[in-house]
PDB file of C-alpha atoms in Angstrom:
ATOM      1  CA  MET A 270     -31.612 -65.092-136.140  1.00  0.00           C
ATOM      2  CA  LYS A 271     -29.433 -67.221-133.886  1.00  0.00           C
ATOM      3  CA  PRO A 272     -26.179 -66.454-135.784  1.00  0.00           C
ATOM      4  CA  PHE A 273     -27.223 -62.831-135.961  1.00  0.00           C
ATOM      5  CA  LYS A 274     -27.732 -62.857-132.119  1.00  0.00           C
ATOM      6  CA  SER A 275     -24.406 -64.525-131.625  1.00  0.00           C
ATOM      7  CA  LEU A 276     -22.618 -62.050-133.582  1.00  0.00           C
ATOM      8  CA  LEU A 277     -24.358 -59.208-131.845  1.00  0.00           C
ATOM      9  CA  MET A 278     -23.490 -60.588-128.363  1.00  0.00           C
ATOM     10  CA  ILE A 279     -19.904 -61.060-129.466  1.00  0.00           C
ATOM     11  CA  GLY A 280     -19.739 -57.471-130.748  1.00  0.00           C
ATOM     12  CA  LEU A 281     -21.396 -56.148-127.687  1.00  0.00           C
ATOM     13  CA  SER A 282     -19.029 -58.131-125.489  1.00  0.00           C
ATOM     14  CA  ALA A 283     -16.046 -56.724-127.301  1.00  0.00           C
ATOM     15  CA  ALA A 284     -17.427 -53.092-127.005  1.00  0.00           C
ATOM     16  CA  LEU A 285     -17.957 -53.544-123.347  1.00  0.00           C
ATOM     17  CA  THR A 286     -14.438 -54.942-122.853  1.00  0.00           C
ATOM     18  CA  MET A 287     -13.041 -52.029-124.933  1.00  0.00           C
ATOM     19  CA  PHE A 288     -15.045 -49.562-122.770  1.00  0.00           C
ATOM     20  CA  SER A 289     -13.808 -51.066-119.499  1.00  0.00           C
ATOM     21  CA  ALA A 290     -10.236 -50.822-120.731  1.00  0.00           C
ATOM     22  CA  VAL A 291     -10.763 -47.170-121.743  1.00  0.00           C
ATOM     23  CA  SER A 292     -12.392 -46.419-118.451  1.00  0.00           C
ATOM     24  CA  ALA A 293      -9.627 -48.023-116.569  1.00  0.00           C
ATOM     25  CA  ALA A 294      -7.009 -46.070-118.595  1.00  0.00           C
ATOM     26  CA  ASP A 295      -9.085 -42.877-117.972  1.00  0.00           C
ATOM     27  CA  ASN A 296      -8.966 -43.526-114.252  1.00  0.00           C
ATOM     28  CA  SER A 297      -5.307 -44.427-114.085  1.00  0.00           C
ATOM     29  CA  TYR A 298      -3.144 -42.250-111.814  1.00  0.00           C
ATOM     30  CA  PRO A 299      -1.125 -40.229-112.527  1.00  0.00           C
ATOM     31  CA  LYS A 300      -1.769 -38.995-116.112  1.00  0.00           C
ATOM     32  CA  LYS A 301      -0.481 -35.420-115.885  1.00  0.00           C
ATOM     33  CA  THR A 302       1.958 -33.331-113.944  1.00  0.00           C
ATOM     34  CA  ILE A 303       2.011 -33.542-110.247  1.00  0.00           C
ATOM     35  CA  THR A 304       2.933 -30.279-108.277  1.00  0.00           C
ATOM     36  CA  PHE A 305       4.426 -30.222-104.834  1.00  0.00           C
ATOM     37  CA  ILE A 306       3.901 -26.984-102.841  1.00  0.00           C
ATOM     38  CA  CYS A 307       6.881 -26.482-100.594  1.00  0.00           C
ATOM     39  CA  THR A 308       6.183 -24.326 -97.534  1.00  0.00           C
ATOM     40  CA  HIS A 309       9.534 -22.957 -96.999  1.00  0.00           C
ATOM     41  CA  GLU A 310      12.114 -20.986 -98.906  1.00  0.00           C
ATOM     42  CA  ARG A 311      14.528 -22.222-101.761  1.00  0.00           C
ATOM     43  CA  HIS A 312      17.693 -23.935-100.595  1.00  0.00           C
ATOM     44  CA  SER A 313      16.140 -24.634 -97.131  1.00  0.00           C
ATOM     45  CA  ASP A 314      16.448 -28.305 -95.839  1.00  0.00           C
ATOM     46  CA  LEU A 315      12.862 -28.831 -96.701  1.00  0.00           C
ATOM     47  CA  ASP A 316      13.155 -27.360-100.194  1.00  0.00           C
ATOM     48  CA  VAL A 317      16.222 -29.546-100.988  1.00  0.00           C
ATOM     49  CA  ASN A 318      14.516 -32.685 -99.805  1.00  0.00           C
ATOM     50  CA  THR A 319      11.273 -31.826-101.464  1.00  0.00           C
ATOM     51  CA  ARG A 320      13.117 -31.458-104.787  1.00  0.00           C
ATOM     52  CA  LEU A 321      14.980 -34.675-104.341  1.00  0.00           C
ATOM     53  CA  LEU A 322      11.899 -36.522-103.760  1.00  0.00           C
ATOM     54  CA  ALA A 323      10.242 -35.005-106.802  1.00  0.00           C
ATOM     55  CA  LYS A 324      13.213 -35.898-109.019  1.00  0.00           C
ATOM     56  CA  TYR A 325      13.071 -39.596-108.084  1.00  0.00           C
ATOM     57  CA  LEU A 326       9.293 -39.766-107.837  1.00  0.00           C
ATOM     58  CA  SER A 327       9.038 -38.330-111.302  1.00  0.00           C
ATOM     59  CA  ALA A 328      11.026 -41.278-112.670  1.00  0.00           C
ATOM     60  CA  SER A 329       9.259 -43.814-110.627  1.00  0.00           C
ATOM     61  CA  LEU A 330       5.794 -42.716-111.681  1.00  0.00           C
ATOM     62  CA  GLU A 331       6.786 -41.776-115.190  1.00  0.00           C
ATOM     63  CA  THR A 332       5.261 -38.359-114.964  1.00  0.00           C
ATOM     64  CA  LYS A 333       6.619 -34.857-114.431  1.00  0.00           C
ATOM     65  CA  VAL A 334       6.631 -33.564-110.733  1.00  0.00           C
ATOM     66  CA  ASP A 335       7.069 -29.864-110.320  1.00  0.00           C
ATOM     67  CA  VAL A 336       8.036 -27.930-107.082  1.00  0.00           C
ATOM     68  CA  ILE A 337       6.805 -24.525-106.287  1.00  0.00           C
ATOM     69  CA  ASN A 338       7.722 -22.542-103.092  1.00  0.00           C
ATOM     70  CA  ALA A 339       4.869 -20.752-101.272  1.00  0.00           C
ATOM     71  CA  VAL A 340       6.680 -19.140 -98.424  1.00  0.00           C
ATOM     72  CA  GLY A 341       5.323 -17.215 -95.479  1.00  0.00           C
ATOM     73  CA  ALA A 342       4.518 -17.497 -91.691  1.00  0.00           C
ATOM     74  CA  ASN A 343       6.180 -20.791 -91.136  1.00  0.00           C
ATOM     75  CA  GLY A 344       4.066 -22.448 -93.716  1.00  0.00           C
ATOM     76  CA  VAL A 345       0.674 -20.958 -92.810  1.00  0.00           C
ATOM     77  CA  ARG A 346       0.319 -19.078 -96.079  1.00  0.00           C
ATOM     78  CA  ALA A 347       0.790 -22.385 -98.169  1.00  0.00           C
ATOM     79  CA  MET A 348      -1.349 -24.334 -95.842  1.00  0.00           C
ATOM     80  CA  GLU A 349      -4.211 -21.978 -96.084  1.00  0.00           C
ATOM     81  CA  LEU A 350      -4.043 -21.812 -99.826  1.00  0.00           C
ATOM     82  CA  PHE A 351      -3.671 -25.670-100.198  1.00  0.00           C
ATOM     83  CA  LYS A 352      -6.590 -26.792 -98.101  1.00  0.00           C
ATOM     84  CA  ASP A 353      -9.090 -25.818-100.868  1.00  0.00           C
ATOM     85  CA  GLU A 354      -7.193 -27.632-103.627  1.00  0.00           C
ATOM     86  CA  ILE A 355      -9.000 -30.212-105.656  1.00  0.00           C
ATOM     87  CA  PRO A 356      -8.543 -33.609-104.017  1.00  0.00           C
ATOM     88  CA  ASP A 357      -7.213 -35.477-107.127  1.00  0.00           C
ATOM     89  CA  GLY A 358      -3.674 -36.176-106.101  1.00  0.00           C
ATOM     90  CA  TYR A 359      -2.088 -33.661-108.485  1.00  0.00           C
ATOM     91  CA  THR A 360      -1.352 -30.860-106.060  1.00  0.00           C
ATOM     92  CA  LEU A 361       0.321 -32.025-102.880  1.00  0.00           C
ATOM     93  CA  LEU A 362       1.886 -30.245 -99.918  1.00  0.00           C
ATOM     94  CA  SER A 363       5.405 -30.792 -98.638  1.00  0.00           C
ATOM     95  CA  THR A 364       6.211 -29.344 -95.288  1.00  0.00           C
ATOM     96  CA  ARG A 365       7.746 -29.925 -91.786  1.00  0.00           C
ATOM     97  CA  ALA A 366       5.724 -31.847 -89.309  1.00  0.00           C
ATOM     98  CA  GLN A 367       6.715 -29.505 -86.521  1.00  0.00           C
ATOM     99  CA  ALA A 368       5.368 -26.627 -88.588  1.00  0.00           C
ATOM    100  CA  LEU A 369       1.951 -28.300 -88.576  1.00  0.00           C
ATOM    101  CA  MET A 370       1.984 -28.506 -84.767  1.00  0.00           C
ATOM    102  CA  SER A 371       3.437 -25.093 -84.023  1.00  0.00           C
ATOM    103  CA  ASN A 372       1.154 -23.185 -86.394  1.00  0.00           C
ATOM    104  CA  HIS A 373      -1.837 -24.796 -84.876  1.00  0.00           C
ATOM    105  CA  TYR A 374      -1.002 -24.550 -81.204  1.00  0.00           C
ATOM    106  CA  PHE A 375       0.344 -21.028 -81.296  1.00  0.00           C
ATOM    107  CA  GLY A 376      -2.854 -19.959 -83.000  1.00  0.00           C
ATOM    108  CA  ASP A 377      -1.405 -18.837 -86.339  1.00  0.00           C
ATOM    109  CA  THR A 378      -4.057 -21.019 -88.057  1.00  0.00           C
ATOM    110  CA  THR A 379      -6.986 -23.228 -86.949  1.00  0.00           C
ATOM    111  CA  LEU A 380      -5.663 -25.955 -89.436  1.00  0.00           C
ATOM    112  CA  SER A 381      -4.083 -28.934 -87.980  1.00  0.00           C
ATOM    113  CA  TYR A 382      -2.720 -32.217 -89.576  1.00  0.00           C
ATOM    114  CA  LYS A 383      -6.346 -33.587 -89.218  1.00  0.00           C
ATOM    115  CA  ASP A 384      -7.451 -31.072 -91.995  1.00  0.00           C
ATOM    116  CA  PHE A 385      -5.361 -32.840 -94.498  1.00  0.00           C
ATOM    117  CA  ALA A 386      -4.843 -36.396 -95.820  1.00  0.00           C
ATOM    118  CA  PRO A 387      -1.258 -37.464 -94.711  1.00  0.00           C
ATOM    119  CA  ILE A 388       0.460 -39.522 -97.455  1.00  0.00           C
ATOM    120  CA  ALA A 389       3.912 -40.364 -95.899  1.00  0.00           C
ATOM    121  CA  ILE A 390       6.820 -38.992 -93.874  1.00  0.00           C
ATOM    122  CA  TYR A 391       9.593 -39.119 -96.390  1.00  0.00           C
ATOM    123  CA  GLY A 392      12.558 -38.093 -94.349  1.00  0.00           C
ATOM    124  CA  GLN A 393      13.885 -36.788 -91.035  1.00  0.00           C
ATOM    125  CA  THR A 394      15.644 -33.497 -90.525  1.00  0.00           C
ATOM    126  CA  CYS A 395      19.243 -33.565 -89.264  1.00  0.00           C
ATOM    127  CA  GLY A 396      18.068 -31.665 -86.267  1.00  0.00           C
ATOM    128  CA  ASP A 397      17.814 -27.958 -85.308  1.00  0.00           C
ATOM    129  CA  HIS A 398      20.991 -26.748 -83.493  1.00  0.00           C
ATOM    130  CA  VAL A 399      21.538 -24.011 -80.895  1.00  0.00           C
ATOM    131  CA  VAL A 400      24.299 -21.933 -82.636  1.00  0.00           C
ATOM    132  CA  VAL A 401      26.591 -19.057 -81.608  1.00  0.00           C
ATOM    133  CA  SER A 402      29.396 -17.370 -83.579  1.00  0.00           C
ATOM    134  CA  GLU A 403      32.805 -18.634 -83.371  1.00  0.00           C
ATOM    135  CA  SER A 404      33.882 -15.575 -81.496  1.00  0.00           C
ATOM    136  CA  SER A 405      31.231 -15.977 -78.834  1.00  0.00           C
ATOM    137  CA  PRO A 406      32.110 -15.952 -75.196  1.00  0.00           C
ATOM    138  CA  TYR A 407      29.888 -18.956 -74.868  1.00  0.00           C
ATOM    139  CA  THR A 408      31.492 -22.244 -75.900  1.00  0.00           C
ATOM    140  CA  THR A 409      29.098 -24.696 -74.373  1.00  0.00           C
ATOM    141  CA  PHE A 410      25.280 -24.886 -74.027  1.00  0.00           C
ATOM    142  CA  GLU A 411      25.562 -24.715 -70.174  1.00  0.00           C
ATOM    143  CA  GLU A 412      27.447 -21.442 -70.432  1.00  0.00           C
ATOM    144  CA  LEU A 413      24.793 -19.927 -72.717  1.00  0.00           C
ATOM    145  CA  ILE A 414      21.880 -21.043 -70.298  1.00  0.00           C
ATOM    146  CA  ASP A 415      23.809 -19.732 -67.368  1.00  0.00           C
ATOM    147  CA  ALA A 416      24.345 -16.336 -68.998  1.00  0.00           C
ATOM    148  CA  ALA A 417      20.699 -16.106 -69.697  1.00  0.00           C
ATOM    149  CA  LYS A 418      19.907 -16.821 -66.085  1.00  0.00           C
ATOM    150  CA  GLU A 419      22.397 -14.412 -64.737  1.00  0.00           C
ATOM    151  CA  ASN A 420      21.553 -11.564 -67.211  1.00  0.00           C
ATOM    152  CA  PRO A 421      17.773 -11.831 -67.821  1.00  0.00           C
ATOM    153  CA  ASP A 422      16.568 -10.352 -71.082  1.00  0.00           C
ATOM    154  CA  GLU A 423      20.104  -9.564 -72.224  1.00  0.00           C
ATOM    155  CA  ILE A 424      21.182 -12.579 -74.063  1.00  0.00           C
ATOM    156  CA  SER A 425      19.519 -12.378 -77.472  1.00  0.00           C
ATOM    157  CA  ILE A 426      18.371 -15.306 -79.540  1.00  0.00           C
ATOM    158  CA  THR A 427      16.751 -15.278 -82.892  1.00  0.00           C
ATOM    159  CA  VAL A 428      13.789 -17.498 -83.658  1.00  0.00           C
ATOM    160  CA  ALA A 429      10.978 -18.102 -85.947  1.00  0.00           C
ATOM    161  CA  MET A 430       8.125 -16.630 -83.888  1.00  0.00           C
ATOM    162  CA  ASN A 431       5.628 -19.416 -82.958  1.00  0.00           C
ATOM    163  CA  GLY A 432       7.848 -22.026 -84.656  1.00  0.00           C
ATOM    164  CA  GLN A 433       9.913 -24.877 -83.403  1.00  0.00           C
ATOM    165  CA  SER A 434      12.845 -22.564 -82.492  1.00  0.00           C
ATOM    166  CA  TYR A 435      10.631 -20.326 -80.586  1.00  0.00           C
ATOM    167  CA  LEU A 436       9.154 -23.302 -78.685  1.00  0.00           C
ATOM    168  CA  ALA A 437      12.672 -24.486 -77.818  1.00  0.00           C
ATOM    169  CA  ALA A 438      13.724 -21.161 -76.469  1.00  0.00           C
ATOM    170  CA  LYS A 439      10.640 -20.874 -74.326  1.00  0.00           C
ATOM    171  CA  LEU A 440      11.237 -24.356 -72.915  1.00  0.00           C
ATOM    172  CA  PHE A 441      14.813 -23.348 -72.081  1.00  0.00           C
ATOM    173  CA  GLU A 442      13.147 -20.644 -69.968  1.00  0.00           C
ATOM    174  CA  THR A 443      10.381 -22.736 -68.365  1.00  0.00           C
ATOM    175  CA  ARG A 444      12.554 -25.766 -67.750  1.00  0.00           C
ATOM    176  CA  MET A 445      16.023 -24.436 -67.207  1.00  0.00           C
ATOM    177  CA  GLY A 446      15.377 -20.950 -65.703  1.00  0.00           C
ATOM    178  CA  ALA A 447      16.907 -19.039 -68.587  1.00  0.00           C
ATOM    179  CA  LYS A 448      15.552 -15.631 -69.661  1.00  0.00           C
ATOM    180  CA  PHE A 449      16.387 -14.676 -73.240  1.00  0.00           C
ATOM    181  CA  ALA A 450      15.767 -11.608 -75.249  1.00  0.00           C
ATOM    182  CA  ILE A 451      13.846 -13.402 -77.928  1.00  0.00           C
ATOM    183  CA  VAL A 452      14.046 -11.848 -81.450  1.00  0.00           C
ATOM    184  CA  ASP A 453      11.652 -12.765 -84.145  1.00  0.00           C
ATOM    185  CA  ALA A 454      13.714 -13.187 -87.281  1.00  0.00           C
ATOM    186  CA  GLY A 455      11.144 -15.017 -89.414  1.00  0.00           C
ATOM    187  CA  SER A 456      10.969 -18.500 -90.769  1.00  0.00           C
ATOM    188  CA  ASN A 457      13.919 -18.050 -93.189  1.00  0.00           C
ATOM    189  CA  ASP A 458      16.627 -20.127 -91.624  1.00  0.00           C
ATOM    190  CA  LEU A 459      19.508 -18.175 -92.980  1.00  0.00           C
ATOM    191  CA  GLY A 460      17.771 -15.046 -91.973  1.00  0.00           C
ATOM    192  CA  ARG A 461      18.002 -16.221 -88.344  1.00  0.00           C
ATOM    193  CA  LEU A 462      21.550 -17.246 -88.636  1.00  0.00           C
ATOM    194  CA  GLU A 463      23.032 -14.100 -90.388  1.00  0.00           C
ATOM    195  CA  PRO A 464      22.564 -11.735 -87.355  1.00  0.00           C
ATOM    196  CA  VAL A 465      24.625 -14.253 -85.296  1.00  0.00           C
ATOM    197  CA  LEU A 466      27.404 -14.423 -87.701  1.00  0.00           C
ATOM    198  CA  ASN A 467      27.413 -10.707 -87.804  1.00  0.00           C
ATOM    199  CA  GLY A 468      27.699 -10.374 -84.147  1.00  0.00           C
ATOM    200  CA  GLN A 469      24.336  -8.499 -83.779  1.00  0.00           C
ATOM    201  CA  VAL A 470      22.716 -11.374 -81.798  1.00  0.00           C
ATOM    202  CA  ASP A 471      24.132 -13.881 -79.341  1.00  0.00           C
ATOM    203  CA  ALA A 472      22.538 -17.124 -80.452  1.00  0.00           C
ATOM    204  CA  THR A 473      19.973 -18.673 -82.740  1.00  0.00           C
ATOM    205  CA  ILE A 474      18.334 -22.019 -83.434  1.00  0.00           C
ATOM    206  CA  VAL A 475      18.566 -23.345 -87.049  1.00  0.00           C
ATOM    207  CA  PRO A 476      18.666 -26.587 -88.971  1.00  0.00           C
ATOM    208  CA  TYR A 477      22.092 -28.283 -89.027  1.00  0.00           C
ATOM    209  CA  ALA A 478      21.872 -28.313 -92.911  1.00  0.00           C
ATOM    210  CA  THR A 479      21.653 -24.529 -92.775  1.00  0.00           C
ATOM    211  CA  VAL A 480      24.742 -23.896 -90.429  1.00  0.00           C
ATOM    212  CA  ARG A 481      26.886 -26.718 -91.624  1.00  0.00           C
ATOM    213  CA  PRO A 482      28.908 -24.607 -94.134  1.00  0.00           C
ATOM    214  CA  TYR A 483      29.634 -22.057 -91.478  1.00  0.00           C
ATOM    215  CA  LEU A 484      30.702 -24.664 -89.005  1.00  0.00           C
ATOM    216  CA  LYS A 485      33.049 -26.140 -91.539  1.00  0.00           C
ATOM    217  CA  ALA A 486      34.397 -22.722 -92.184  1.00  0.00           C
ATOM    218  CA  ARG A 487      34.665 -22.049 -88.390  1.00  0.00           C
ATOM    219  CA  ASN A 488      32.579 -19.093 -88.535  1.00  0.00           C
ATOM    220  CA  ALA A 489      29.980 -20.725 -86.238  1.00  0.00           C
ATOM    221  CA  LEU A 490      29.775 -23.146 -83.232  1.00  0.00           C
ATOM    222  CA  SER A 491      27.058 -25.551 -82.399  1.00  0.00           C
ATOM    223  CA  LEU A 492      26.342 -25.880 -78.788  1.00  0.00           C
ATOM    224  CA  ALA A 493      23.450 -28.397 -78.762  1.00  0.00           C
ATOM    225  CA  ASN A 494      21.149 -30.466 -80.979  1.00  0.00           C
ATOM    226  CA  LEU A 495      17.325 -30.522 -80.464  1.00  0.00           C
ATOM    227  CA  ASP A 496      17.023 -34.108 -82.005  1.00  0.00           C
ATOM    228  CA  TYR A 497      16.680 -37.237 -79.885  1.00  0.00           C
ATOM    229  CA  SER A 498      20.141 -38.503 -80.727  1.00  0.00           C
ATOM    230  CA  ARG A 499      23.562 -37.230 -81.634  1.00  0.00           C
ATOM    231  CA  LEU A 500      24.242 -36.509 -85.358  1.00  0.00           C
ATOM    232  CA  ASN A 501      26.800 -39.023 -86.771  1.00  0.00           C
ATOM    233  CA  GLU A 502      28.447 -36.119 -88.598  1.00  0.00           C
ATOM    234  CA  ALA A 503      28.674 -33.990 -85.487  1.00  0.00           C
ATOM    235  CA  PRO A 504      29.171 -36.455 -82.688  1.00  0.00           C
ATOM    236  CA  ASP A 505      30.716 -33.978 -80.268  1.00  0.00           C
ATOM    237  CA  VAL A 506      27.556 -31.870 -80.210  1.00  0.00           C
ATOM    238  CA  PRO A 507      25.402 -32.842 -77.300  1.00  0.00           C
ATOM    239  CA  ASN A 508      21.617 -33.389 -77.307  1.00  0.00           C
ATOM    240  CA  VAL A 509      19.692 -30.963 -75.175  1.00  0.00           C
ATOM    241  CA  THR A 510      18.100 -34.033 -73.535  1.00  0.00           C
ATOM    242  CA  GLU A 511      21.507 -34.758 -71.983  1.00  0.00           C
ATOM    243  CA  PHE A 512      21.165 -31.722 -69.677  1.00  0.00           C
ATOM    244  CA  LYS A 513      19.310 -31.560 -66.327  1.00  0.00           C
ATOM    245  CA  ASP A 514      15.705 -30.299 -66.539  1.00  0.00           C
ATOM    246  CA  ALA A 515      15.724 -30.821 -70.310  1.00  0.00           C
ATOM    247  CA  ARG A 516      15.367 -34.590 -70.479  1.00  0.00           C
ATOM    248  CA  ASP A 517      12.256 -34.601 -72.674  1.00  0.00           C
ATOM    249  CA  ILE A 518      13.080 -31.459 -74.872  1.00  0.00           C
ATOM    250  CA  PHE A 519      13.649 -33.316 -78.073  1.00  0.00           C
ATOM    251  CA  LEU A 520      11.968 -31.786 -81.083  1.00  0.00           C
ATOM    252  CA  SER A 521      12.674 -34.297 -83.858  1.00  0.00           C
ATOM    253  CA  ASP A 522      11.288 -33.039 -87.174  1.00  0.00           C
ATOM    254  CA  TYR A 523      10.160 -34.845 -90.258  1.00  0.00           C
ATOM    255  CA  PHE A 524       9.478 -33.869 -93.968  1.00  0.00           C
ATOM    256  CA  ILE A 525       5.935 -34.828 -94.695  1.00  0.00           C
ATOM    257  CA  LEU A 526       3.736 -35.027 -97.819  1.00  0.00           C
ATOM    258  CA  LEU A 527       0.155 -34.218 -97.486  1.00  0.00           C
ATOM    259  CA  ALA A 528      -2.857 -34.345 -99.908  1.00  0.00           C
ATOM    260  CA  PRO A 529      -6.099 -32.316 -99.585  1.00  0.00           C
ATOM    261  CA  LYS A 530      -8.833 -33.860 -97.381  1.00  0.00           C
ATOM    262  CA  ASN A 531     -11.000 -36.445 -99.384  1.00  0.00           C
ATOM    263  CA  THR A 532      -8.269 -37.433-101.805  1.00  0.00           C
ATOM    264  CA  PRO A 533      -9.081 -40.909-103.005  1.00  0.00           C
ATOM    265  CA  LYS A 534      -7.632 -43.679-100.899  1.00  0.00           C
ATOM    266  CA  ASP A 535      -6.232 -45.527-103.861  1.00  0.00           C
ATOM    267  CA  VAL A 536      -4.247 -42.284-104.756  1.00  0.00           C
ATOM    268  CA  ILE A 537      -2.946 -41.881-101.225  1.00  0.00           C
ATOM    269  CA  ASP A 538      -2.069 -45.649-101.072  1.00  0.00           C
ATOM    270  CA  LEU A 539      -0.168 -45.596-104.371  1.00  0.00           C
ATOM    271  CA  LEU A 540       1.858 -42.594-103.554  1.00  0.00           C
ATOM    272  CA  SER A 541       2.728 -43.896-100.043  1.00  0.00           C
ATOM    273  CA  THR A 542       3.884 -47.191-101.468  1.00  0.00           C
ATOM    274  CA  GLU A 543       5.977 -45.509-104.127  1.00  0.00           C
ATOM    275  CA  ILE A 544       7.472 -43.136-101.778  1.00  0.00           C
ATOM    276  CA  ASN A 545       8.443 -45.800 -99.129  1.00  0.00           C
ATOM    277  CA  ASP A 546       9.850 -48.151-101.903  1.00  0.00           C
ATOM    278  CA  LEU A 547      11.964 -45.325-103.182  1.00  0.00           C
ATOM    279  CA  VAL A 548      13.158 -43.841 -99.970  1.00  0.00           C
ATOM    280  CA  LEU A 549      14.031 -47.219 -98.413  1.00  0.00           C
ATOM    281  CA  SER A 550      15.234 -49.197-101.397  1.00  0.00           C
ATOM    282  CA  ASP A 551      16.792 -46.965-103.972  1.00  0.00           C
ATOM    283  CA  LEU A 552      20.522 -46.921-103.586  1.00  0.00           C
ATOM    284  CA  ASP A 553      21.083 -43.868-105.599  1.00  0.00           C
ATOM    285  CA  TYR A 554      18.406 -41.981-103.557  1.00  0.00           C
ATOM    286  CA  LEU A 555      20.234 -43.143-100.256  1.00  0.00           C
ATOM    287  CA  GLU A 556      23.474 -41.582-101.518  1.00  0.00           C
ATOM    288  CA  ASP A 557      21.835 -38.345-102.465  1.00  0.00           C
ATOM    289  CA  VAL A 558      20.008 -38.053 -99.144  1.00  0.00           C
ATOM    290  CA  LYS A 559      23.230 -38.737 -97.235  1.00  0.00           C
ATOM    291  CA  ARG A 560      24.846 -35.994 -99.251  1.00  0.00           C
ATOM    292  CA  VAL A 561      22.260 -33.262 -98.776  1.00  0.00           C
ATOM    293  CA  ASN A 562      20.598 -34.395 -95.513  1.00  0.00           C
ATOM    294  CA  TYR A 563      23.589 -35.900 -93.631  1.00  0.00           C
ATOM    295  CA  LYS A 564      21.378 -38.793 -92.491  1.00  0.00           C
ATOM    296  CA  PHE A 565      20.187 -42.073 -93.758  1.00  0.00           C
ATOM    297  CA  PRO A 566      16.867 -42.144 -95.721  1.00  0.00           C
ATOM    298  CA  TYR A 567      13.758 -42.388 -93.417  1.00  0.00           C
ATOM    299  CA  ALA A 568      10.169 -43.069 -94.369  1.00  0.00           C
ATOM    300  CA  LEU A 569       6.799 -44.050 -92.829  1.00  0.00           C
ATOM    301  CA  ASP A 570       3.794 -45.273 -94.736  1.00  0.00           C
ATOM    302  CA  THR A 571       0.410 -43.571 -94.294  1.00  0.00           C
ATOM    303  CA  LYS A 572      -0.804 -45.413 -91.101  1.00  0.00           C
ATOM    304  CA  ALA A 573       2.576 -45.071 -89.373  1.00  0.00           C
ATOM    305  CA  THR A 574       2.734 -41.262 -90.300  1.00  0.00           C
ATOM    306  CA  VAL A 575      -0.643 -40.661 -88.795  1.00  0.00           C
ATOM    307  CA  LYS A 576       0.480 -42.391 -85.629  1.00  0.00           C
ATOM    308  CA  ARG A 577       3.660 -40.350 -85.483  1.00  0.00           C
ATOM    309  CA  LEU A 578       1.613 -37.093 -86.076  1.00  0.00           C
ATOM    310  CA  GLN A 579      -0.686 -38.054 -83.127  1.00  0.00           C
ATOM    311  CA  THR A 580       2.339 -38.666 -80.857  1.00  0.00           C
ATOM    312  CA  MET A 581       3.793 -35.256 -81.906  1.00  0.00           C
ATOM    313  CA  ASP A 582       0.477 -33.526 -81.415  1.00  0.00           C
ATOM    314  CA  GLU A 583       0.192 -34.798 -77.801  1.00  0.00           C
ATOM    315  CA  GLN A 584       3.796 -33.836 -77.085  1.00  0.00           C
ATOM    316  CA  PHE A 585       3.184 -30.298 -78.406  1.00  0.00           C
ATOM    317  CA  SER A 586       0.003 -29.900 -76.514  1.00  0.00           C
ATOM    318  CA  ASN A 587       1.786 -30.772 -73.319  1.00  0.00           C
ATOM    319  CA  PHE A 588       4.646 -28.338 -74.061  1.00  0.00           C
ATOM    320  CA  ARG A 589       2.235 -25.533 -75.118  1.00  0.00           C
ATOM    321  CA  LYS A 590       0.555 -25.712 -71.523  1.00  0.00           C
ATOM    322  CA  GLU A 591       3.819 -24.635 -69.853  1.00  0.00           C
ATOM    323  CA  PHE A 592       3.768 -20.985 -71.067  1.00  0.00           C
TER     324      PHE A 592
END
C-alpha cells in the first residue's frame, strides 16, 4: 500500500503543478489583441502619438495593439462609450488630459478622471499656439489683444467650444480685458485653422503640430504658446505667461492612457511599467517622438499621473470660477 500511496502522491503533486502552470498561463496578460480608443481625429497630434505608442508597445508586449478613432465633442463621445467597457485591460482610452478637465468642468459630461483608472501619461503636447494668417495685420500677441480690447466682439477667434482653446480665449478676456467674437469650429484642429488661413477668421488656437507645416510654408504666424516654456523648435514664439496679467495662464497638456474603473491593479502596473520603460529608454522611440511631436519623450507612472491630474483639476477648477 505504501508504494501505491507514494506513487499516488507523486502523481497528484505533478497534476497540481501542471494545473498551477496552466492557471498561471491562462491568467497571463496580454493574451489577445489590445485596442486603444483614440478620442480625436486621424492625423491629430493625439492620434499620431497614440499610434506611435501602439506600434512600440505591440513589439514590447508581443501582442497586437490596434487603434480606433471615436471622434466627437472633444472626446466626450468616446469617454461615454468607454466607461462601460469590460475592465480586463484589452480596451484602453487614449486622450488628452485637458480634455478630461474641460469636458467635466464645462458640463459636457459628468465624467472626470476619477471615473477611470489612469495608467500613465505617455507624452506631452508641444503646446497650443495662438495663430493668425501670414497676411494678418497683427504680428504680435499684444497687437491681437489690444485689437480685441479696442474693438469688442469684432476680432474673431475659432475655438473648440468648452475645450482648452475656449478656456484660453475666455481667460484672455477675464485676465487681459480682450473681448473676442468667439467662433465654435469644433474639436478638429485643422477645422479651426482653415478659416484663419482662408481669411475668414482673425485668429485661432491650435496645437503646434497642426500648424507647423503652415508656419514653415509661411502661410501662418504663431503669436504665443500656451505651454509653460518656449518650444525649442520655435524659440522666438513667446509664452502667454510672459505677458502682464497672464502669468499663470499655462495650459500644458499631456497624452494619457486610461483603463476602465476596476481594471486589475497588476494589469495597470504592468502597462505603466512597460510604457515608462519604452518612452524613457527606447532610443528608436525617442527619435520617432522628436520627429512627430517636436519634443523629447515624456512619461509618468500611475502614481505620478494621478498626482498630475489632481493638480490640473485644481487649476481648472480655479480658472472655471472666473467666468
